[in-house]
Tab-separated table of C-alpha atoms in Angstrom:
chain	number	residue	atom	x	y	z
A	61	UNK	CA	93.131	27.597	95.179
A	62	UNK	CA	94.660	29.148	92.051
A	63	UNK	CA	93.148	32.417	90.847
A	64	UNK	CA	91.030	32.082	87.665
A	65	UNK	CA	92.688	33.093	84.417
A	66	UNK	CA	91.790	36.542	83.091
A	67	UNK	CA	88.716	36.472	80.838
A	68	UNK	CA	88.784	38.078	77.392
A	69	UNK	CA	85.967	40.620	77.276
A	70	UNK	CA	83.981	40.530	74.005
A	71	UNK	CA	84.766	43.316	71.531
A	72	UNK	CA	82.005	44.718	69.321
A	73	UNK	CA	82.389	46.925	66.257
A	74	UNK	CA	78.660	47.261	65.496
A	75	UNK	CA	75.773	48.898	67.369
A	76	UNK	CA	74.111	46.678	69.947
A	77	UNK	CA	70.415	45.894	69.455
A	78	UNK	CA	69.281	43.623	72.254
A	79	UNK	CA	66.527	42.787	74.739
A	80	UNK	CA	67.461	41.590	78.201
A	81	UNK	CA	65.861	40.473	81.463
A	82	UNK	CA	68.220	41.180	84.349
A	83	UNK	CA	68.148	39.235	87.621
A	84	UNK	CA	66.049	40.445	90.517
A	85	UNK	CA	67.103	43.270	92.814
A	86	UNK	CA	69.583	42.405	95.539
A	87	UNK	CA	68.558	45.439	97.580
A	88	UNK	CA	64.885	44.489	97.526
A	89	UNK	CA	65.544	40.780	98.061
A	90	UNK	CA	67.650	41.329	101.168
A	91	UNK	CA	65.240	43.848	102.660
A	92	UNK	CA	62.345	41.490	102.020
A	93	UNK	CA	64.219	38.622	103.682
A	94	UNK	CA	65.023	40.640	106.814
A	95	UNK	CA	61.468	41.927	107.213
A	96	UNK	CA	60.042	38.452	106.596
A	97	UNK	CA	62.287	37.073	109.361
A	98	UNK	CA	60.867	39.716	111.746
A	99	UNK	CA	57.234	39.414	110.615
A	100	UNK	CA	54.177	38.037	112.399
A	101	UNK	CA	53.877	35.038	110.076
A	102	UNK	CA	55.421	33.292	107.068
A	103	UNK	CA	56.096	35.255	103.879
A	104	UNK	CA	56.801	34.126	100.322
A	105	UNK	CA	59.426	36.063	98.371
A	106	UNK	CA	58.859	35.390	94.664
A	107	UNK	CA	61.560	35.868	92.028
A	108	UNK	CA	64.270	36.427	94.673
A	109	UNK	CA	67.789	37.066	93.487
A	110	UNK	CA	69.828	33.913	93.949
A	111	UNK	CA	73.351	35.292	94.328
A	112	UNK	CA	76.189	35.223	96.815
A	113	UNK	CA	74.904	38.268	98.715
A	114	UNK	CA	71.343	36.970	99.043
A	115	UNK	CA	72.517	33.470	99.945
A	116	UNK	CA	74.669	34.944	102.700
A	117	UNK	CA	71.639	36.915	103.921
A	118	UNK	CA	69.406	33.836	103.975
A	119	UNK	CA	72.089	31.799	105.730
A	120	UNK	CA	72.635	34.584	108.246
A	121	UNK	CA	68.924	34.864	109.066
A	122	UNK	CA	68.783	31.094	109.489
A	123	UNK	CA	71.639	31.292	111.991
A	124	UNK	CA	69.662	33.972	113.841
A	125	UNK	CA	66.579	31.778	114.194
A	126	UNK	CA	64.471	32.174	111.045
A	127	UNK	CA	63.702	29.416	108.539
A	128	UNK	CA	64.235	30.002	104.819
A	129	UNK	CA	62.912	27.307	102.479
A	130	UNK	CA	64.443	27.860	99.058
A	131	UNK	CA	62.775	26.528	95.921
A	132	UNK	CA	63.259	27.711	92.329
A	133	UNK	CA	61.397	30.973	91.886
A	134	UNK	CA	60.256	31.437	95.494
A	135	UNK	CA	61.678	31.460	99.009
A	136	UNK	CA	59.372	30.946	101.995
A	137	UNK	CA	60.534	32.647	105.181
A	138	UNK	CA	59.193	31.675	108.599
A	139	UNK	CA	60.101	34.224	111.265
A	140	UNK	CA	62.110	33.443	114.350
A	141	UNK	CA	64.793	34.786	116.680
A	142	UNK	CA	67.512	32.883	118.532
A	143	UNK	CA	66.835	31.779	122.085
A	144	UNK	CA	69.955	29.643	122.519
A	145	UNK	CA	72.941	30.949	124.528
A	146	UNK	CA	75.421	28.959	122.423
A	147	UNK	CA	77.415	31.210	120.035
A	148	UNK	CA	76.947	31.169	116.259
A	149	UNK	CA	78.844	32.835	113.417
A	150	UNK	CA	77.381	34.832	110.545
A	151	UNK	CA	79.529	34.900	107.393
A	152	UNK	CA	79.060	38.318	105.810
A	153	UNK	CA	81.258	37.622	102.781
A	154	UNK	CA	81.667	41.046	101.196
A	155	UNK	CA	77.969	41.934	101.496
A	156	UNK	CA	77.364	45.324	103.088
A	157	UNK	CA	73.695	44.533	103.648
A	158	UNK	CA	74.570	41.405	105.644
A	159	UNK	CA	77.282	42.946	107.803
A	160	UNK	CA	75.172	46.044	108.522
A	161	UNK	CA	71.563	44.762	108.591
A	162	UNK	CA	71.956	41.615	110.668
A	163	UNK	CA	73.731	42.868	113.826
A	164	UNK	CA	70.558	44.734	114.865
A	165	UNK	CA	68.532	41.565	114.222
A	166	UNK	CA	71.006	39.571	116.306
A	167	UNK	CA	70.490	42.022	119.176
A	168	UNK	CA	66.784	41.113	119.262
A	169	UNK	CA	67.581	37.459	119.988
A	170	UNK	CA	69.556	35.789	122.748
A	171	UNK	CA	73.168	34.655	122.802
A	172	UNK	CA	76.441	35.594	121.180
A	173	UNK	CA	76.659	36.101	117.409
A	174	UNK	CA	80.067	36.532	115.762
A	175	UNK	CA	80.103	38.558	112.528
A	176	UNK	CA	83.001	38.052	110.127
A	177	UNK	CA	83.604	38.039	106.388
A	178	UNK	CA	86.075	38.221	103.527
A	179	UNK	CA	89.462	39.857	103.941
A	180	UNK	CA	88.281	43.053	102.236
A	181	UNK	CA	85.154	43.040	104.438
A	182	UNK	CA	87.424	43.496	107.450
A	183	UNK	CA	88.482	46.846	105.970
A	184	UNK	CA	84.976	48.246	105.476
A	185	UNK	CA	83.765	50.850	107.995
A	186	UNK	CA	81.566	49.331	110.715
A	187	UNK	CA	82.046	51.842	113.516
A	188	UNK	CA	78.572	53.344	113.081
A	189	UNK	CA	76.916	49.929	113.389
A	190	UNK	CA	78.853	49.110	116.542
A	191	UNK	CA	78.451	52.507	118.211
A	192	UNK	CA	74.722	52.636	117.356
A	193	UNK	CA	74.053	49.268	118.952
A	194	UNK	CA	76.025	50.269	122.037
A	195	UNK	CA	74.024	53.490	122.292
A	196	UNK	CA	70.899	51.324	122.328
A	197	UNK	CA	72.279	49.306	125.225
A	198	UNK	CA	73.546	46.311	123.237
A	199	UNK	CA	76.816	44.701	124.296
A	200	UNK	CA	79.222	44.472	121.333
A	201	UNK	CA	82.810	43.199	121.487
A	202	UNK	CA	85.137	44.394	118.734
A	203	UNK	CA	88.502	44.823	120.492
A	204	UNK	CA	88.334	48.537	119.532
A	205	UNK	CA	88.677	47.722	115.801
A	206	UNK	CA	85.412	49.287	114.581
A	207	UNK	CA	85.665	46.582	111.921
A	208	UNK	CA	84.822	42.937	111.421
A	209	UNK	CA	85.060	40.584	113.209
A	210	UNK	CA	82.910	41.574	116.174
A	211	UNK	CA	80.444	39.840	118.484
A	212	UNK	CA	76.904	40.944	119.321
A	213	UNK	CA	75.517	39.666	122.621
A	214	UNK	CA	71.726	39.563	122.367
A	215	UNK	CA	69.656	39.596	125.543
A	216	UNK	CA	66.220	39.030	124.022
A	217	UNK	CA	65.292	42.570	123.047
A	218	UNK	CA	66.285	46.195	122.458
A	219	UNK	CA	64.670	49.167	124.216
A	220	UNK	CA	65.018	51.635	121.340
A	221	UNK	CA	64.125	55.313	121.707
A	222	UNK	CA	66.005	58.378	120.437
A	223	UNK	CA	69.282	57.781	118.608
A	224	UNK	CA	71.662	60.033	116.682
A	225	UNK	CA	74.027	58.553	114.100
A	226	UNK	CA	76.487	59.841	111.549
A	227	UNK	CA	75.676	57.701	108.508
A	228	UNK	CA	77.590	59.830	106.005
A	229	UNK	CA	79.784	56.816	105.127
A	230	UNK	CA	76.833	54.651	104.061
A	231	UNK	CA	73.041	54.834	104.046
A	232	UNK	CA	73.057	51.152	105.037
A	233	UNK	CA	73.649	52.225	108.636
A	234	UNK	CA	70.245	53.956	108.600
A	235	UNK	CA	68.414	51.170	106.776
A	236	UNK	CA	69.804	48.567	109.178
A	237	UNK	CA	68.334	50.319	112.213
A	238	UNK	CA	65.030	51.101	110.512
A	239	UNK	CA	64.461	47.453	109.522
A	240	UNK	CA	64.772	46.235	113.107
A	241	UNK	CA	63.137	49.288	114.726
A	242	UNK	CA	59.505	48.002	114.793
A	243	UNK	CA	60.677	45.216	117.088
A	244	UNK	CA	62.345	47.615	119.535
A	245	UNK	CA	60.279	48.053	122.693
A	246	UNK	CA	59.937	51.819	122.197
A	247	UNK	CA	60.436	51.906	118.445
A	248	UNK	CA	63.097	54.277	117.169
A	249	UNK	CA	63.465	58.020	116.675
A	250	UNK	CA	66.534	58.026	114.431
A	251	UNK	CA	68.366	61.205	113.480
A	252	UNK	CA	71.248	61.478	111.038
A	253	UNK	CA	73.866	64.061	111.996
A	254	UNK	CA	76.899	64.890	109.907
A	255	UNK	CA	77.593	65.314	106.217
A	256	UNK	CA	74.928	64.689	103.583
A	257	UNK	CA	73.510	61.153	103.667
A	258	UNK	CA	74.566	59.211	100.527
A	259	UNK	CA	72.396	56.838	98.497
A	260	UNK	CA	69.131	58.213	99.875
A	261	UNK	CA	66.974	56.136	97.458
A	262	UNK	CA	68.030	53.045	99.398
A	263	UNK	CA	66.648	54.546	102.610
A	264	UNK	CA	63.453	55.499	100.769
A	265	UNK	CA	63.208	51.868	99.644
A	266	UNK	CA	63.563	50.688	103.247
A	267	UNK	CA	60.821	53.053	104.428
A	268	UNK	CA	58.513	51.984	101.592
A	269	UNK	CA	58.986	48.291	102.418
A	270	UNK	CA	58.276	48.931	106.120
A	271	UNK	CA	55.056	50.750	105.253
A	272	UNK	CA	53.958	47.939	102.937
A	273	UNK	CA	54.041	45.709	106.005
A	274	UNK	CA	51.945	47.999	108.174
A	275	UNK	CA	54.789	49.713	110.034
A	276	UNK	CA	54.227	53.381	110.879
A	277	UNK	CA	57.183	55.527	109.773
A	278	UNK	CA	57.312	59.315	109.919
A	279	UNK	CA	60.027	60.677	107.641
A	280	UNK	CA	58.500	64.119	107.109
A	281	UNK	CA	61.551	65.852	108.586
A	282	UNK	CA	64.849	65.648	106.657
A	283	UNK	CA	67.415	63.285	108.172
A	284	UNK	CA	64.941	61.990	110.771
A	285	UNK	CA	62.914	58.772	110.834
A	286	UNK	CA	60.450	57.932	113.588
A	287	UNK	CA	59.420	54.254	113.560
A	288	UNK	CA	56.621	53.224	115.921
A	289	UNK	CA	56.859	49.849	117.663
A	290	UNK	CA	54.484	47.151	116.539
A	291	UNK	CA	54.089	44.054	114.436
A	292	UNK	CA	55.635	43.618	111.015
A	293	UNK	CA	52.894	42.121	108.859
A	294	UNK	CA	53.799	39.095	106.771
A	295	UNK	CA	53.736	39.857	103.062
A	296	UNK	CA	54.061	37.802	99.903
A	297	UNK	CA	55.896	39.865	97.314
A	298	UNK	CA	57.575	39.632	93.924
A	299	UNK	CA	61.022	41.170	93.556
A	300	UNK	CA	61.653	43.723	90.803
A	301	UNK	CA	64.518	43.363	88.314
A	302	UNK	CA	67.776	44.919	89.527
A	303	UNK	CA	67.968	48.238	87.716
A	304	UNK	CA	71.560	48.816	88.833
A	305	UNK	CA	72.558	45.574	87.133
A	306	UNK	CA	70.713	46.755	84.029
A	307	UNK	CA	73.273	49.544	83.838
A	308	UNK	CA	75.962	47.378	82.278
A	309	UNK	CA	73.670	46.655	79.314
A	310	UNK	CA	72.594	50.291	79.067
A	311	UNK	CA	76.278	51.236	79.048
A	312	UNK	CA	76.804	48.754	76.212
A	313	UNK	CA	74.129	50.449	74.133
A	314	UNK	CA	75.668	53.866	74.743
A	315	UNK	CA	79.267	52.984	73.846
A	316	UNK	CA	78.310	51.019	70.710
A	317	UNK	CA	75.796	53.587	69.468
A	318	UNK	CA	72.950	51.085	69.760
A	319	UNK	CA	69.887	50.320	71.818
A	320	UNK	CA	68.803	47.896	74.543
A	321	UNK	CA	65.340	47.001	75.800
A	322	UNK	CA	65.256	46.082	79.505
A	323	UNK	CA	62.289	43.848	80.274
A	324	UNK	CA	59.917	44.328	83.246
A	325	UNK	CA	61.185	47.807	84.111
A	326	UNK	CA	58.826	48.941	86.929
A	327	UNK	CA	56.658	52.007	86.360
A	328	UNK	CA	57.386	53.220	89.904
A	329	UNK	CA	60.344	52.200	92.008
A	330	UNK	CA	62.682	53.328	94.786
A	331	UNK	CA	65.665	51.638	93.126
A	332	UNK	CA	68.716	53.804	92.549
A	333	UNK	CA	69.040	52.328	89.064
A	334	UNK	CA	65.995	54.262	87.895
A	335	UNK	CA	68.431	57.179	87.556
A	336	UNK	CA	69.676	55.622	84.318
A	337	UNK	CA	66.987	57.668	82.551
A	338	UNK	CA	68.688	60.979	83.377
A	339	UNK	CA	72.185	59.535	82.995
A	340	UNK	CA	71.487	58.276	79.472
A	341	UNK	CA	69.990	61.648	78.554
A	342	UNK	CA	73.099	63.398	79.885
A	343	UNK	CA	75.283	61.259	77.606
A	344	UNK	CA	73.100	62.315	74.653
A	345	UNK	CA	70.785	59.303	74.494
A	346	UNK	CA	67.123	58.722	75.267
A	347	UNK	CA	64.780	56.302	77.001
A	348	UNK	CA	61.148	55.373	76.372
A	349	UNK	CA	58.728	52.692	77.527
A	350	UNK	CA	57.561	50.243	74.872
A	351	UNK	CA	53.941	49.556	75.816
A	352	UNK	CA	53.539	47.132	72.919
A	353	UNK	CA	55.384	44.441	74.880
A	354	UNK	CA	53.773	42.362	77.601
A	355	UNK	CA	56.843	42.745	79.834
A	356	UNK	CA	56.832	46.536	79.956
A	357	UNK	CA	60.152	47.079	78.181
A	358	UNK	CA	62.164	50.219	78.799
A	359	UNK	CA	64.210	51.015	75.699
A	360	UNK	CA	67.470	52.947	76.033
A	361	UNK	CA	68.928	54.359	72.812
A	362	UNK	CA	72.295	56.023	72.213
A	363	UNK	CA	72.354	59.480	70.693
A	364	UNK	CA	74.242	60.623	67.588
A	365	UNK	CA	77.279	61.346	69.760
A	366	UNK	CA	78.438	60.191	73.186
A	367	UNK	CA	78.776	63.452	75.076
A	368	UNK	CA	80.859	64.094	78.155
A	369	UNK	CA	78.820	64.637	81.305
A	370	UNK	CA	78.764	66.551	84.572
A	371	UNK	CA	76.873	64.334	87.006
A	372	UNK	CA	76.182	64.429	90.722
A	373	UNK	CA	75.968	60.725	91.604
A	374	UNK	CA	75.718	61.201	95.370
A	375	UNK	CA	72.376	59.395	95.647
A	376	UNK	CA	73.221	56.678	93.113
A	377	UNK	CA	76.903	55.996	93.748
A	378	UNK	CA	76.661	52.297	92.890
A	379	UNK	CA	76.159	53.286	89.226
A	380	UNK	CA	79.514	55.104	89.109
A	381	UNK	CA	81.765	52.313	87.736
A	382	UNK	CA	79.723	51.823	84.562
A	383	UNK	CA	79.191	55.585	84.209
A	384	UNK	CA	82.959	56.108	84.458
A	385	UNK	CA	83.576	53.450	81.800
A	386	UNK	CA	81.128	55.137	79.437
A	387	UNK	CA	82.710	58.520	80.188
A	388	UNK	CA	86.153	57.156	79.295
A	389	UNK	CA	84.809	56.406	75.794
A	390	UNK	CA	82.910	59.681	75.335
A	391	UNK	CA	83.780	62.559	73.008
A	392	UNK	CA	84.519	65.056	75.744
A	393	UNK	CA	85.623	65.292	79.379
A	394	UNK	CA	83.351	64.263	82.228
A	395	UNK	CA	83.103	65.254	85.887
A	396	UNK	CA	81.523	62.747	88.295
A	397	UNK	CA	81.041	64.111	91.801
A	398	UNK	CA	79.250	63.652	95.120
A	399	UNK	CA	80.727	60.166	95.538
A	400	UNK	CA	83.501	60.394	98.128
A	401	UNK	CA	81.697	57.636	100.061
A	402	UNK	CA	82.657	55.118	97.332
A	403	UNK	CA	86.074	54.895	98.932
A	404	UNK	CA	84.426	52.661	101.565
A	405	UNK	CA	82.587	50.292	99.220
A	406	UNK	CA	83.634	46.759	98.214
A	407	UNK	CA	86.902	48.389	97.264
A	408	UNK	CA	87.978	52.035	97.088
A	409	UNK	CA	86.071	52.440	93.851
A	410	UNK	CA	87.434	55.882	93.021
A	411	UNK	CA	91.052	54.787	93.308
A	412	UNK	CA	90.327	51.478	91.550
A	413	UNK	CA	88.599	53.119	88.577
A	414	UNK	CA	91.314	55.726	88.152
A	415	UNK	CA	94.072	53.122	88.408
A	416	UNK	CA	92.572	50.618	85.984
A	417	UNK	CA	91.381	53.039	83.309
A	418	UNK	CA	94.732	54.834	83.416
A	419	UNK	CA	96.548	51.495	82.957
A	420	UNK	CA	94.641	51.207	79.660
A	421	UNK	CA	96.010	54.607	78.576
A	422	UNK	CA	93.172	56.709	79.964
A	423	UNK	CA	93.275	59.955	81.900
A	424	UNK	CA	91.225	59.747	85.093
A	425	UNK	CA	91.991	61.976	88.061
A	426	UNK	CA	90.596	61.560	91.548
A	427	UNK	CA	89.040	64.658	93.110
A	428	UNK	CA	87.957	65.173	96.703
A	429	UNK	CA	84.520	63.761	95.972
A	430	UNK	CA	84.710	62.079	92.593
A	431	UNK	CA	86.481	61.609	89.290
A	432	UNK	CA	87.523	63.791	86.363
A	433	UNK	CA	87.603	61.731	83.164
A	434	UNK	CA	89.327	62.860	79.969
A	435	UNK	CA	88.823	60.387	77.076
A	436	UNK	CA	92.063	59.067	75.560
A	437	UNK	CA	92.817	56.230	73.106
A	438	UNK	CA	92.770	53.021	75.145
A	439	UNK	CA	94.667	49.778	74.641
A	440	UNK	CA	94.231	46.195	75.750
A	441	UNK	CA	95.452	45.101	79.174
A	442	UNK	CA	94.298	43.086	82.168
A	443	UNK	CA	91.662	45.090	84.039
A	444	UNK	CA	91.711	44.228	87.746
A	445	UNK	CA	88.389	43.966	89.570
A	446	UNK	CA	89.512	44.028	93.234
A	447	UNK	CA	86.820	41.399	93.976
A	448	UNK	CA	84.212	44.062	93.117
A	449	UNK	CA	81.325	43.124	90.821
A	450	UNK	CA	80.779	46.717	89.678
A	451	UNK	CA	84.422	46.968	88.602
A	452	UNK	CA	83.865	43.896	86.413
A	453	UNK	CA	80.850	45.625	84.847
A	454	UNK	CA	82.980	48.673	84.073
A	455	UNK	CA	85.597	46.437	82.470
A	456	UNK	CA	83.239	44.646	80.083
A	457	UNK	CA	81.727	47.936	78.898
A	458	UNK	CA	85.234	49.182	78.077
A	459	UNK	CA	86.024	45.861	76.413
A	460	UNK	CA	83.296	46.437	73.825
A	461	UNK	CA	85.421	49.216	72.330
A	462	UNK	CA	88.930	48.221	73.473
A	463	UNK	CA	90.353	45.095	71.782
A	464	UNK	CA	92.230	42.537	73.875
A	465	UNK	CA	90.908	43.738	77.219
A	466	UNK	CA	91.052	40.933	79.777
A	467	UNK	CA	89.003	40.963	82.982
A	468	UNK	CA	90.677	39.622	86.098
A	469	UNK	CA	88.225	37.439	88.064
A	470	UNK	CA	85.017	38.132	86.142
A	471	UNK	CA	83.388	35.565	88.451
A	472	UNK	CA	83.182	38.251	91.136
A	473	UNK	CA	79.925	39.235	89.380
A	474	UNK	CA	78.179	36.313	91.143
A	475	UNK	CA	77.803	38.713	94.072
A	476	UNK	CA	74.652	40.067	92.422
A	477	UNK	CA	74.486	38.501	88.928
A	478	UNK	CA	74.904	34.706	88.639
A	479	UNK	CA	76.109	33.532	85.196
A	480	UNK	CA	76.851	37.084	84.103
A	481	UNK	CA	79.789	36.228	81.832
A	482	UNK	CA	77.956	33.721	79.576
A	483	UNK	CA	74.888	35.981	79.426
A	484	UNK	CA	77.101	38.898	78.373
A	485	UNK	CA	78.881	36.841	75.739
A	486	UNK	CA	75.609	35.664	74.181
A	487	UNK	CA	74.151	39.152	74.163
A	488	UNK	CA	77.038	41.206	72.766
A	489	UNK	CA	79.201	38.758	70.795
């Protein structure tokens, strides 16, 4: 199939003033689906994100024995685990949550499950998933690749117990084990050893969702999670808007000197995207809740100047591409750090951002754990996305201030934001 033609990103020479409702959270949707598949009864997930990543998760759970009935606005999940010895394949696409969450679920069932995905997925680090399952007594075949594809041979259960892992490459390795841990015979006493754990809010989200379903989790000690064995209670829940996806619109407000109201922003959340409050303030802007609206709008407003920033994004690395795009248009240099782990994301995001912004005339230098961004006059060019939805978000933010900027494969945004391109055009054009 021919690659899609590059898409001309809308340019805007006036401040943005908009109100937007972003799709539901991928992180919450996929955690809710996994826990519903392991629960003690059916669960209804309302307002789920319908995207490539969540579809792959639902399809994967179905292959592993659950039933997912999908209707507009709500998915009903009936739990179940495989009892058939015949092998099945789970397509992970490029979804980290699928390739890392579902192997532990597969180990709880019976039979062989082959995990594979996109070409880039075969480059993503999976050694911690494989070694962790082996340490728990699960038979995994990977031909010593420590990458996709690999095969998990479930024998109807996992003993659990004490386990040490080095999850410094991705917090998803911790969340994956925690989600399945209540179904382990002895639960799980999980301890992270190694460099600082990245994206900790995602682990906090996992723990919060376990507790909402009656699972006992002790996380009082840093880098240690003790999950007691027991039932996972069924739970009907509504998914919050994806605050990370809101970042592209917040970035638009910042670079155009405008404002954006994000509808249904939760008052309390474990989402990493809630960090946009402090990020906007660092760039010289502000945020405030508009209680006059029924949807609980959060309004982000640009300041009188777009300042350079010095930001530790270790816990919220997924926000880096849009932050880097905003920094490239700021009035002073920026230093983004704590994000060495982004080299193992959908693409090497540090190298990709430096390469693409520099091709536009920018000055971005990779450091050991981040990026140094010096604003320069930018010119139009094709901005490559590397099949990474966050790279596409960075591109369209730059396109607001850089004429004739074309985005290669903007459709990669369907990973977490269906119909993003037409929504963006309507909002900013």
